[in-house]
mmCIF file of C-alpha atoms and ligand atoms in Angstrom:
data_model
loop_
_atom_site.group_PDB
_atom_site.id
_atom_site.type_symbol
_atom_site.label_atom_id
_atom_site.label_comp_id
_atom_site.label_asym_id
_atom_site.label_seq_id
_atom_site.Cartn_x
_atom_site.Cartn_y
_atom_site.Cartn_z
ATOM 1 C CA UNK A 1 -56.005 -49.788 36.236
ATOM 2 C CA UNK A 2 -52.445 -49.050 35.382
ATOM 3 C CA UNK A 3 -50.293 -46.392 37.039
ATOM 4 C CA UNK A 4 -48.264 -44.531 34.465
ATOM 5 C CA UNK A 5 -46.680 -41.730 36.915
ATOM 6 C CA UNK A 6 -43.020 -42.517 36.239
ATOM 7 C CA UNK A 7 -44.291 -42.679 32.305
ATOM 8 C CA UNK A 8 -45.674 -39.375 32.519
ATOM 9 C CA UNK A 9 -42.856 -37.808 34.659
ATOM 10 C CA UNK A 10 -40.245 -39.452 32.313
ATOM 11 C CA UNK A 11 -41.576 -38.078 29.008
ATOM 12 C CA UNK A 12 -42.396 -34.647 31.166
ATOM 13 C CA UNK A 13 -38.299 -34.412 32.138
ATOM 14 C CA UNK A 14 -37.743 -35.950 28.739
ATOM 15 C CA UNK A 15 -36.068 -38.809 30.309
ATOM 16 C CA UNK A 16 -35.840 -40.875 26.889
ATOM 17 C CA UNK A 17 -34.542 -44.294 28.942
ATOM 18 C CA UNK A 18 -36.759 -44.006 31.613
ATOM 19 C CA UNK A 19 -39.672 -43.090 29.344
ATOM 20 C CA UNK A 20 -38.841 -45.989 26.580
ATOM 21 C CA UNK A 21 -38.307 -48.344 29.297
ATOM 22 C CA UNK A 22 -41.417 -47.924 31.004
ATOM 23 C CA UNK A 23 -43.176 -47.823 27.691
ATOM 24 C CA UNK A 24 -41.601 -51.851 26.830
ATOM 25 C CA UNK A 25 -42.684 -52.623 30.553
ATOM 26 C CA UNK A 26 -46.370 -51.583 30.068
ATOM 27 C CA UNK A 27 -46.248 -53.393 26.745
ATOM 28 C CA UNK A 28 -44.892 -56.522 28.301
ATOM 29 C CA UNK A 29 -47.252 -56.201 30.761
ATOM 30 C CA UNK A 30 -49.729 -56.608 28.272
ATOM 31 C CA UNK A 31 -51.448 -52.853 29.060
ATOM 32 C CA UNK A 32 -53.739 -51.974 25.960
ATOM 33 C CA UNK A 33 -51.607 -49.513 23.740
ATOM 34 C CA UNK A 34 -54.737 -46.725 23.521
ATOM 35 C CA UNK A 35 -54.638 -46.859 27.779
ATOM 36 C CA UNK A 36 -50.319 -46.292 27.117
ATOM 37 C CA UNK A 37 -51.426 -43.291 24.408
ATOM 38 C CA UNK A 38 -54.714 -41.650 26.291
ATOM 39 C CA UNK A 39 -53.096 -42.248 30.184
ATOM 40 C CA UNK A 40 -49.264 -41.827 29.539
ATOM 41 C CA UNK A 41 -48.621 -39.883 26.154
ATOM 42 C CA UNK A 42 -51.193 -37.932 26.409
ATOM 43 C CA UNK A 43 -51.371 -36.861 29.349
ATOM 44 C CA UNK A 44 -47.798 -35.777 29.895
ATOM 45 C CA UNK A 45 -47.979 -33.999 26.718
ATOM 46 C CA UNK A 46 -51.108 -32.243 28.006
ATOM 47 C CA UNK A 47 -48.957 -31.255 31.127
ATOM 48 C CA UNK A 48 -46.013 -30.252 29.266
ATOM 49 C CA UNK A 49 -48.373 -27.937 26.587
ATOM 50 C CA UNK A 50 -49.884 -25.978 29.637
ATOM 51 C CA UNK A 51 -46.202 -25.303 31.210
ATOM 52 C CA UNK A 52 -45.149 -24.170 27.771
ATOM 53 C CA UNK A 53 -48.761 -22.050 27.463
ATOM 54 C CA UNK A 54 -48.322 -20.430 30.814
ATOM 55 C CA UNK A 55 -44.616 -19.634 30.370
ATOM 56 C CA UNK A 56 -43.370 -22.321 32.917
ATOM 57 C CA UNK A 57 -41.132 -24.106 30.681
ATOM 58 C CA UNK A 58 -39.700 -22.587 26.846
ATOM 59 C CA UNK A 59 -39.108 -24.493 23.317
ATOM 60 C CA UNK A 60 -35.974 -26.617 24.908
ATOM 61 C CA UNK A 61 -37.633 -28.339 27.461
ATOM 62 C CA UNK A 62 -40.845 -28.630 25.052
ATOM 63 C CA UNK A 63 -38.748 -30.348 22.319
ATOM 64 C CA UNK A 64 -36.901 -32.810 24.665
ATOM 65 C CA UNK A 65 -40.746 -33.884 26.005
ATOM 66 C CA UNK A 66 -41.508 -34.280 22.616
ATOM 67 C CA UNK A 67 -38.583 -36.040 21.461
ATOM 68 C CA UNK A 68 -39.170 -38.541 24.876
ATOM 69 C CA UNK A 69 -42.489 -38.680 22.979
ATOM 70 C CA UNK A 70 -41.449 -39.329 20.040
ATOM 71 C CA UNK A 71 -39.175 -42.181 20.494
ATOM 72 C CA UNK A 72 -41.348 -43.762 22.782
ATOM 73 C CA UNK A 73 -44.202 -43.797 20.114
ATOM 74 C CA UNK A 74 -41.618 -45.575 17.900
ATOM 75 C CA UNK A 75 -41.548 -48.195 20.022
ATOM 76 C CA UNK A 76 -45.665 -48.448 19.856
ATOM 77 C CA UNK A 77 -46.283 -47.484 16.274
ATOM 78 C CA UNK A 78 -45.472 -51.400 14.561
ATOM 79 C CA UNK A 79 -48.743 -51.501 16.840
ATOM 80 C CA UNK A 80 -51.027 -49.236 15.390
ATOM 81 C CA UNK A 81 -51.099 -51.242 12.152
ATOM 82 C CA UNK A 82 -52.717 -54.113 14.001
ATOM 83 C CA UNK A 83 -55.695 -52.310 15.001
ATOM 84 C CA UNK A 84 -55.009 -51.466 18.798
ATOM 85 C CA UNK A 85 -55.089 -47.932 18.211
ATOM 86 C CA UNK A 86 -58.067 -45.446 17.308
ATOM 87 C CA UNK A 87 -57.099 -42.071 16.201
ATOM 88 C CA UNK A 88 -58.359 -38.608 17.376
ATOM 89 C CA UNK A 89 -58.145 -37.725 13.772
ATOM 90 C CA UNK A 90 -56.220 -37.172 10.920
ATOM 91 C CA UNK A 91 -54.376 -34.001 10.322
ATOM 92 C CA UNK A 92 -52.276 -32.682 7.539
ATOM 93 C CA UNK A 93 -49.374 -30.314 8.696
ATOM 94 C CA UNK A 94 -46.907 -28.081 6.615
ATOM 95 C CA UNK A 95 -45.211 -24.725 6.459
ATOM 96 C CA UNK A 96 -47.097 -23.092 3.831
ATOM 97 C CA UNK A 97 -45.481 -22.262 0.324
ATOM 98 C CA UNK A 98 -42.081 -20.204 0.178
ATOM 99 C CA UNK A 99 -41.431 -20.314 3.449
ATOM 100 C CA UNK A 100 -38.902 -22.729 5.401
ATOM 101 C CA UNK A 101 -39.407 -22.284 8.993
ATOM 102 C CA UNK A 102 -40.189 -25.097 10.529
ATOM 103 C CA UNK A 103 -39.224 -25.533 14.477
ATOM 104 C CA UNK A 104 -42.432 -24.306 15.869
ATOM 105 C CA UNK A 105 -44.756 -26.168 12.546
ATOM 106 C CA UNK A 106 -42.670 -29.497 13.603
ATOM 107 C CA UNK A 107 -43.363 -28.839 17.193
ATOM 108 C CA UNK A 108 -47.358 -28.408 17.154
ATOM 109 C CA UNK A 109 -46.614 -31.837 14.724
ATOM 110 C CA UNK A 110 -45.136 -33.347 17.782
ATOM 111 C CA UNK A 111 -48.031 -32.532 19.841
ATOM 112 C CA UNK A 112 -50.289 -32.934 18.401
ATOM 113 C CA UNK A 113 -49.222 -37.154 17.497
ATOM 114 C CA UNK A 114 -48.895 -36.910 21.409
ATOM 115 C CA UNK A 115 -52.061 -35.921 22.114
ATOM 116 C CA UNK A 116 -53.503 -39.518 19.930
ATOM 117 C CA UNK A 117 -53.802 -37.464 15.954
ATOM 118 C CA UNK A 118 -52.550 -39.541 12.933
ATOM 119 C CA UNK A 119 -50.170 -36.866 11.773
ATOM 120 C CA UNK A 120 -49.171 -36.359 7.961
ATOM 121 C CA UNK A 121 -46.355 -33.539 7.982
ATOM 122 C CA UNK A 122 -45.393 -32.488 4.750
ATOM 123 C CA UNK A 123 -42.545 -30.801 5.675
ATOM 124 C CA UNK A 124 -42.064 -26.564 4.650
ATOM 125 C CA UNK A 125 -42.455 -24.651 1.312
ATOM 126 C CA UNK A 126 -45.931 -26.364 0.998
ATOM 127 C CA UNK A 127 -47.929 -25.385 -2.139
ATOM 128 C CA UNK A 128 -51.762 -25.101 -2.105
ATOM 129 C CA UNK A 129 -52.434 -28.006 -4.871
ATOM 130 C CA UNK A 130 -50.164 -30.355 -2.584
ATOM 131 C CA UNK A 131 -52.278 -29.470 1.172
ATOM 132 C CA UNK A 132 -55.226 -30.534 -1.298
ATOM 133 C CA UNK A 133 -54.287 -33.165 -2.760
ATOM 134 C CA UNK A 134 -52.659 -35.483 0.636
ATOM 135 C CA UNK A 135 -55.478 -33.613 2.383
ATOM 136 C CA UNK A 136 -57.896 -35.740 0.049
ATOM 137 C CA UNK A 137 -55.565 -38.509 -0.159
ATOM 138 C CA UNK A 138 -56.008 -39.120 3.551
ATOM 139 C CA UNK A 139 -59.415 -38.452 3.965
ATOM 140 C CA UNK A 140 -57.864 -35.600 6.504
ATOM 141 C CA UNK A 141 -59.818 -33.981 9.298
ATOM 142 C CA UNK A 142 -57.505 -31.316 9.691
ATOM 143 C CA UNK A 143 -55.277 -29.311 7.409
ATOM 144 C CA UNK A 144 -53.217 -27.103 9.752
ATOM 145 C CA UNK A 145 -50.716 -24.512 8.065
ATOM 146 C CA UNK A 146 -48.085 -22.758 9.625
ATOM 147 C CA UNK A 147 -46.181 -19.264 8.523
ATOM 148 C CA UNK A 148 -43.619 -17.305 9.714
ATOM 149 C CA UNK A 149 -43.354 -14.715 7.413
ATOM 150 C CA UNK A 150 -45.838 -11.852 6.842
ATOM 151 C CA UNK A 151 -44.944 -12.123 2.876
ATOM 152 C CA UNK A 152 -46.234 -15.918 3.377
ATOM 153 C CA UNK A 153 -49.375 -15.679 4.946
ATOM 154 C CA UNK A 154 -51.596 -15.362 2.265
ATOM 155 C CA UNK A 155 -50.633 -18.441 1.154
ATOM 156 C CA UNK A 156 -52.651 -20.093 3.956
ATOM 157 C CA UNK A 157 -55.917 -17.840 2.220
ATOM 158 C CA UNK A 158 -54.768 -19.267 -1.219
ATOM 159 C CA UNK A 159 -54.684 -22.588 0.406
ATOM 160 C CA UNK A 160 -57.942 -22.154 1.501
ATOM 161 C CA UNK A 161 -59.308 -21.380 -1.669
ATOM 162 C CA UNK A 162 -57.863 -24.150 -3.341
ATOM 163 C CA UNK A 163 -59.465 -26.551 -0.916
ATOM 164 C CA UNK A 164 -62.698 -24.893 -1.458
ATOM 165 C CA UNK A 165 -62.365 -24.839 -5.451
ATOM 166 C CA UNK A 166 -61.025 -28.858 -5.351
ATOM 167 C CA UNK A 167 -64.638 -29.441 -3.034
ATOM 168 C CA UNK A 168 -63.654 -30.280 -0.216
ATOM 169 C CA UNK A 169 -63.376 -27.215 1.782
ATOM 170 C CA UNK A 170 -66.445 -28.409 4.321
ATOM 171 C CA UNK A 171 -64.952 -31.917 4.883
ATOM 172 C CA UNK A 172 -61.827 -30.700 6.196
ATOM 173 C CA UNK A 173 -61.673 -27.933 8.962
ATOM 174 C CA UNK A 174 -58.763 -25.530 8.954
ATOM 175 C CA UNK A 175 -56.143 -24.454 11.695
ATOM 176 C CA UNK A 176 -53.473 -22.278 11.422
ATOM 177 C CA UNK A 177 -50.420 -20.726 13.424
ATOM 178 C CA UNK A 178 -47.277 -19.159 13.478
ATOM 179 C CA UNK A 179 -45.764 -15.722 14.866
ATOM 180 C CA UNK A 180 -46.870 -13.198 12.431
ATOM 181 C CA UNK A 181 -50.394 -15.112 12.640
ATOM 182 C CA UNK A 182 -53.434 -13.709 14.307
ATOM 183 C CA UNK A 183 -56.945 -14.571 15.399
ATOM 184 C CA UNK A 184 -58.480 -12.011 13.138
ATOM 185 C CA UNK A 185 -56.425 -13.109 10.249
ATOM 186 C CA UNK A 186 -57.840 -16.166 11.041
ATOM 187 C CA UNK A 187 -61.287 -14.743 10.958
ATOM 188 C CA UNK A 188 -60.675 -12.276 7.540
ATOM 189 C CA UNK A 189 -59.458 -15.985 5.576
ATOM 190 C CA UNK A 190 -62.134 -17.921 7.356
ATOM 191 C CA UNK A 191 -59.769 -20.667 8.792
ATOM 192 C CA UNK A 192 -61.686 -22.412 11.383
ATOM 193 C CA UNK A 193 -59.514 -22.012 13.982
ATOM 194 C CA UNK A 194 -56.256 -20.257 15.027
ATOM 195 C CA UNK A 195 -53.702 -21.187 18.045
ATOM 196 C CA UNK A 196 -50.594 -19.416 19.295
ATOM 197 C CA UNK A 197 -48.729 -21.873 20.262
ATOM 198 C CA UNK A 198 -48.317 -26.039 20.160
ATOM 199 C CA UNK A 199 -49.720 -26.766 23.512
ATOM 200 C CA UNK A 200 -53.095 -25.217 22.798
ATOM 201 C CA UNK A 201 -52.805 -26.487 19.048
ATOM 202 C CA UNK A 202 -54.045 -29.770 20.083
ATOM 203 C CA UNK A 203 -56.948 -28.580 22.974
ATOM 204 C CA UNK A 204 -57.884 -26.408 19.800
ATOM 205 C CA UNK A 205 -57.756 -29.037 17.325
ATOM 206 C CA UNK A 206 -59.904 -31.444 19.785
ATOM 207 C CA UNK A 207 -62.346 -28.275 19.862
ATOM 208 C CA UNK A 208 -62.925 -28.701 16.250
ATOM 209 C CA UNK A 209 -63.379 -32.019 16.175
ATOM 210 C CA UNK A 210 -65.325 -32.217 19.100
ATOM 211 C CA UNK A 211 -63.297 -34.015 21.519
ATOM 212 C CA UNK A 212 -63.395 -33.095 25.216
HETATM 213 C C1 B12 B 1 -34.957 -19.747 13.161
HETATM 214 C C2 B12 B 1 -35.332 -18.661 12.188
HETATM 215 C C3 B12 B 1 -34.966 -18.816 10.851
HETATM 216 C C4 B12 B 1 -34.285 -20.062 10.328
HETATM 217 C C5 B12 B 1 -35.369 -21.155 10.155
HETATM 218 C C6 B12 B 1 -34.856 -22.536 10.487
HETATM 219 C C7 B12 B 1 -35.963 -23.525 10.596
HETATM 220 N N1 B12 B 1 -35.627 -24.747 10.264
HETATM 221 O O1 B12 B 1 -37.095 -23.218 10.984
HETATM 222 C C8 B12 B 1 -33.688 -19.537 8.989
HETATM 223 C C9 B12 B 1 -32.285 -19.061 9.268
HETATM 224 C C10 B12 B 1 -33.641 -20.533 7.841
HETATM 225 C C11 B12 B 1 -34.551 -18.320 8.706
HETATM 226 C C12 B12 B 1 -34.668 -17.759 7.458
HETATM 227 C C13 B12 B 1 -35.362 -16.571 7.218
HETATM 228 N N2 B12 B 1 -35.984 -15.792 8.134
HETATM 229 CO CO1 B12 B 1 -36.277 -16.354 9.976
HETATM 230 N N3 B12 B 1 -36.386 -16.531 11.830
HETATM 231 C C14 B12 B 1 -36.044 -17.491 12.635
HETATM 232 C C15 B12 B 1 -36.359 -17.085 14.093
HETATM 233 C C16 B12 B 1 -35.062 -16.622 14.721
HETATM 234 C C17 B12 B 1 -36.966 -18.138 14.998
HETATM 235 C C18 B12 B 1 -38.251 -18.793 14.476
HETATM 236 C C19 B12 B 1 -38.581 -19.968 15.379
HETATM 237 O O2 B12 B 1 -38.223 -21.105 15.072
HETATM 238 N N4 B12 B 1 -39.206 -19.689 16.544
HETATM 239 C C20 B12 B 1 -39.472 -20.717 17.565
HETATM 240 C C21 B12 B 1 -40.785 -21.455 17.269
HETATM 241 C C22 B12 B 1 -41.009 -22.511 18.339
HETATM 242 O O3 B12 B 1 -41.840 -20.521 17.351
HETATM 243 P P1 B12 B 1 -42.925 -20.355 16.213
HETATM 244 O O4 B12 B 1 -42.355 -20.732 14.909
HETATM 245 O O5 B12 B 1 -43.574 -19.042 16.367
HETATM 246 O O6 B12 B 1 -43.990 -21.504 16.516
HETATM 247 C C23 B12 B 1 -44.876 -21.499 17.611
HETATM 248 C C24 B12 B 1 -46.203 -20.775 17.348
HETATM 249 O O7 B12 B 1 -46.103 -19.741 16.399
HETATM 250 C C25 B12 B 1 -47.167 -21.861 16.971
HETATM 251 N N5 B12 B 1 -47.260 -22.310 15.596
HETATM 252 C C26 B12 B 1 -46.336 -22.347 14.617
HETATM 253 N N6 B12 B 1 -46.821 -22.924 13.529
HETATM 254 C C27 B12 B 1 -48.094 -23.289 13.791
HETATM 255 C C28 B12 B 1 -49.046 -23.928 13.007
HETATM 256 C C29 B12 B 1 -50.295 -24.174 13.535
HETATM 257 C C30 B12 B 1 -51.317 -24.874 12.712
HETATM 258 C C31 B12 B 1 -50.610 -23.762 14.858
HETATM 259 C C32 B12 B 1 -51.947 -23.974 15.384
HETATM 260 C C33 B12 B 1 -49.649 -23.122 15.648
HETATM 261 C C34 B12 B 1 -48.401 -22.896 15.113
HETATM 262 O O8 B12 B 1 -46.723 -22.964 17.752
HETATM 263 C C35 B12 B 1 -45.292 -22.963 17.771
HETATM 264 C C36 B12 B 1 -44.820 -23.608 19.030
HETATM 265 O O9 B12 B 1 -45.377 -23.062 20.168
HETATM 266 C C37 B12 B 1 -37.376 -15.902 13.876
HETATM 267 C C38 B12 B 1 -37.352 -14.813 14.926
HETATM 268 C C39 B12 B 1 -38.152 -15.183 16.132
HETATM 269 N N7 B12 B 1 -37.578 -14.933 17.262
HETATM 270 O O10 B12 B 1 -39.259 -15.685 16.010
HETATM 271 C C40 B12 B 1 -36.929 -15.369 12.495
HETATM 272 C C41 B12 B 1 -37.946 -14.684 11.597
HETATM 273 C C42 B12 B 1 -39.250 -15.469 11.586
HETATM 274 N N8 B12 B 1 -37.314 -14.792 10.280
HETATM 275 C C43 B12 B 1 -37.487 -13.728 9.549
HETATM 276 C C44 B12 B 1 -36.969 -13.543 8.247
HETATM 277 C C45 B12 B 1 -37.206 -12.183 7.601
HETATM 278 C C46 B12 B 1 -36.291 -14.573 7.576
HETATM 279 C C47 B12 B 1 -35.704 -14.512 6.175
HETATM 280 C C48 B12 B 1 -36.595 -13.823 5.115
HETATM 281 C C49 B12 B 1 -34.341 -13.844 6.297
HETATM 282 C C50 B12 B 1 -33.634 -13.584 4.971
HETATM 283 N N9 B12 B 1 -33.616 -12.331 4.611
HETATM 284 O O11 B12 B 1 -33.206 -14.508 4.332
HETATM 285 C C51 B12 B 1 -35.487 -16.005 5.849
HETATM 286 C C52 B12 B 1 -36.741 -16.587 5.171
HETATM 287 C C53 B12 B 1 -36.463 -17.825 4.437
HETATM 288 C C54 B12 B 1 -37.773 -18.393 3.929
HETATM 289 N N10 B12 B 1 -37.999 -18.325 2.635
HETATM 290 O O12 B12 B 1 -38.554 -18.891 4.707
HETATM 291 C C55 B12 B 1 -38.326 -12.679 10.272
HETATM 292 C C56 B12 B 1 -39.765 -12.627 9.763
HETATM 293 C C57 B12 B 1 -40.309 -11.214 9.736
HETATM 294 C C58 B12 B 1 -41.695 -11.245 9.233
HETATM 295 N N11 B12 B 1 -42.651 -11.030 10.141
HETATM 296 O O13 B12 B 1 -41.953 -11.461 8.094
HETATM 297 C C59 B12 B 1 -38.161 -13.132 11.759
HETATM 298 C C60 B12 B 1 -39.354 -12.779 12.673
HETATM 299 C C61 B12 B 1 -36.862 -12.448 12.274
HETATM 300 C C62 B12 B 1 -36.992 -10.946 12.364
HETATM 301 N N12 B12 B 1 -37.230 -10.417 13.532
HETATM 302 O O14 B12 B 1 -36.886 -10.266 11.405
HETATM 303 N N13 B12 B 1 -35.166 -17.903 9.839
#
């Protein structure tokens, strides 16, 4: 059984060093990379999602854990290819169409490759045809669509009507987000699921997929 405390508490104070450094020792060590995802990522990215849910820490301390995160999974991803790795799922992430906001989308993008998803983020001003098309391309589990403009939100409803006229609407369950965005918007375009912020983005998306 490994101990990844100073991992977690590293990528927690976003500590990139410490949190890199620990990372290469548990991979010289020979620790199973899924243990290093589920035990250290994870979890500290778990930790840091509640603070930022329950108002203990705000988007600058959030980023620099997922930046820690980040360049820690750099160091793991040549990895994945060999096999070592199972993902949670696969999502498909963008800011939908005419709209370029992107801080809090690239945030729950962070997280949510934290908490163990293969992560596709196709970046902002995302048309409908293109969240179809990588979303079949992929074989995708998730399309999640952010918005931060109330003239942009109906793009996630056309989006979801495009995935439902290309047939694939019922392999793929929907999540989206952003400030203007609200469970019962959520409801009226029958997206599966809704989540104000990043940290419960990924307890939400687990939810869907049914992962506890
Ligand atoms: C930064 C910013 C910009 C930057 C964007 C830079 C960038 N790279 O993102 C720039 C300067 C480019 C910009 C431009 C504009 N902006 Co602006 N912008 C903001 C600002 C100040 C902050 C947004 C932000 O990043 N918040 C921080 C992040 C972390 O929060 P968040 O995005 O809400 O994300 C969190 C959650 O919502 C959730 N979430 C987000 N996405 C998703 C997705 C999923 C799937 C899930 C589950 C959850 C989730 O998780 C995130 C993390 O916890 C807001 C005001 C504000 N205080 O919110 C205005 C604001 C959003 N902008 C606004 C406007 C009007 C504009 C412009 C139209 C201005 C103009 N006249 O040109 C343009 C629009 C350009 C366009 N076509 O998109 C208005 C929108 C009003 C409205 N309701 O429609 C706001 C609210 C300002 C205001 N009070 O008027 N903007």
């Amino acid at each position: 059984m490994s101990d990844f405390k100073f991992l977690i508490e590293a990528v927690i104070h976003g500590d990139v060093q410490r949190a890199v450094a620990e990372t290469e020792g548990a991979l010289d060590k020979g620790v199973d990379i899924q243990e290093i995802l589920d035990k250290g990522f994870i979890a500290a990215m778990d930790e840091v999602g509640q603070q930022y849910s329950k108002g203990q820490i705000f988007v600058p301390e959030m980023l620099r854990s997922a930046k820690t995160m980040k360049e820690c999974m750099r160091r793991i991803r040549p990895l994945f290819a060999k096999g070592d790795f199972t993902s949670k799922g696969k999502v498909v992430i963008g800011t939908v169409k005419q709209d370029v906001h992107d801080i809090g989308k690239n945030l729950v993008a962070m997280m949510m490759e934290g908490g163990g998803f293969t992560v596709n983020d196709l970046g902002v001003e995302v048309a409908p045809e293109k969240f179809v098309h990588q979303a079949r391309e992929m074989k995708a589990d998730i399309v999640a669509m952010s918005a931060l403009l109330s003239t942009t939100m109906s793009a996630m409803r056309e989006t979801i009507v495009a995935l439902q006229e290309a047939g694939i609407r019922d392999q793929v369950k929907v999540m989206i987000g952003g400030a203007p965005v609200t469970e019962q918007f959520a409801l009226e375009i029958k997206a599966d699921s809704y989540a104000p912020d990043a940290g419960s983005a990924v307890i939400v998306a687990r939810k869907l997929l049914g992962i506890f």
